[in-house]
Amino acid sequence: MKKAAAIVTNRGGRTCHAAIIARELGIPAVVGCGDATERMKDGEKVTVSCAEGDTGYVYADMLDFSVKSSSVDTMPELPLKVMMNVGNPDRAFDFACLPNEGVGLARLEFIINRMIGVHPRALLEFDDQDAALQKRHS
């Protein structure tokens, strides 16, 4: 998924695994499209847009677009707290640059897997692991 420019699935919703991971990676995803993957051909170029609100769209061919940017300094203050979902420690510093009130959800299983590379239980029971595993993680 990290190499994908966009994700389109036949099934799923905004809380499905593909949608959650796509949001975390900043990749546009349109899920629950019915027969979309049967209708698209391998190598066909499409534009996947999630900029129109809650509903994403898959357009035939490559569409022209323009990028508009705004300074966070000129944005109005929100009447609510924006909390971040962090599951990728490599992106945590990127998220820290955005206006936010803190971390609402830390996906520790992703963070531990990415940073430590071993299941926490294996660390707790290190002496019970076989010699090859102990050597690999010492």
XYZ file of C-alpha atoms in Angstrom:
138
model
C 0.000 0.000 0.000
C 2.872 2.402 0.651
C 3.739 2.461 -3.069
C 0.144 2.902 -4.276
C -0.954 6.255 -5.681
C -4.573 5.436 -4.742
C -6.723 2.528 -3.566
C -10.050 1.358 -5.003
C -11.907 -1.608 -3.490
C -15.165 -3.338 -4.311
C -16.177 -3.739 -0.668
C -15.631 -1.880 2.567
C -16.532 1.360 4.271
C -14.840 4.292 5.967
C -13.776 2.087 8.910
C -12.441 -0.848 6.853
C -8.743 -1.705 7.067
C -7.932 -0.333 3.590
C -9.595 3.013 4.357
C -7.881 3.400 7.736
C -4.412 2.562 6.421
C -4.920 4.759 3.342
C -5.807 7.724 5.571
C -2.756 7.048 7.727
C -0.520 6.988 4.638
C -2.209 9.993 3.006
C -3.322 7.931 0.010
C -6.751 8.580 -1.533
C -9.024 5.541 -1.177
C -12.479 4.883 -2.577
C -13.928 1.783 -0.931
C -17.174 -0.129 -1.403
C -17.360 0.465 -5.161
C -19.224 -2.733 -6.060
C -17.655 -3.935 -9.301
C -15.068 -1.182 -9.838
C -12.057 -3.501 -9.931
C -13.727 -5.638 -12.606
C -14.564 -2.570 -14.702
C -11.038 -1.131 -14.590
C -8.370 -2.739 -16.733
C -4.763 -3.412 -15.702
C -2.615 -0.413 -16.561
C -5.622 1.856 -17.156
C -5.040 5.392 -15.906
C -7.741 6.826 -13.673
C -8.065 9.753 -11.303
C -9.124 8.902 -7.763
C -10.502 11.890 -5.882
C -11.514 12.146 -2.245
C -11.767 15.945 -2.297
C -15.534 16.213 -2.849
C -16.623 15.326 0.687
C -17.643 11.968 2.151
C -18.068 10.296 -1.245
C -14.964 9.483 -3.282
C -14.955 9.293 -7.060
C -13.000 7.361 -9.680
C -12.778 9.239 -12.982
C -11.685 7.767 -16.302
C -8.268 8.998 -17.460
C -6.006 11.572 -15.830
C -7.858 14.797 -14.960
C -6.278 18.231 -14.829
C -6.203 19.755 -11.370
C -4.811 22.692 -9.481
C -3.418 22.870 -5.977
C -4.505 25.632 -3.623
C -2.671 26.166 -0.372
C -3.582 28.084 2.755
C -1.533 29.158 5.718
C -2.620 27.670 9.032
C -2.106 31.134 10.519
C -5.055 32.474 8.506
C -7.427 29.632 9.374
C -10.187 30.377 11.885
C -9.987 28.767 15.308
C -12.165 25.667 15.508
C -14.826 25.228 18.200
C -13.598 21.682 18.815
C -10.382 19.835 19.570
C -8.668 18.129 16.649
C -6.827 15.030 17.845
C -4.464 12.946 15.704
C -4.484 9.220 15.006
C -0.856 8.080 14.990
C 0.094 4.647 13.748
C 3.229 5.390 11.791
C 6.061 6.784 13.915
C 7.796 8.042 10.767
C 4.868 10.425 10.156
C 4.440 11.543 13.778
C 6.677 14.594 13.273
C 4.722 15.514 10.124
C 1.513 15.422 12.164
C 3.117 17.482 14.935
C 3.457 20.381 12.463
C -0.323 20.455 11.952
C -2.546 22.384 14.338
C -3.846 19.815 16.818
C -4.680 19.254 20.461
C -2.730 16.019 20.858
C -2.984 12.321 20.054
C -6.453 10.792 20.227
C -5.453 7.291 19.135
C -1.956 5.820 19.136
C -1.850 2.555 17.185
C 0.732 0.976 19.479
C 0.747 -2.332 17.616
C 1.974 -0.510 14.481
C 4.453 1.630 16.403
C 5.945 -1.344 18.272
C 6.154 -3.426 15.108
C 7.847 -0.594 13.184
C 10.259 0.591 15.879
C 11.053 -2.552 17.876
C 10.326 -5.232 15.289
C 9.406 -7.917 17.809
C 6.194 -8.779 19.610
C 6.143 -7.352 23.167
C 5.323 -10.781 24.595
C 8.562 -12.146 23.127
C 10.438 -9.472 25.078
C 8.619 -10.333 28.304
C 9.425 -14.019 27.834
C 12.880 -13.476 26.333
C 14.542 -16.226 28.383
C 11.989 -18.747 27.078
C 12.790 -18.019 23.410
C 15.110 -20.298 21.467
C 18.763 -19.280 21.079
C 18.413 -18.183 17.431
C 15.617 -15.752 18.275
C 17.490 -14.418 21.316
C 20.600 -13.783 19.206
C 18.575 -11.969 16.534
C 17.093 -9.543 19.073
C 20.010 -8.918 21.440
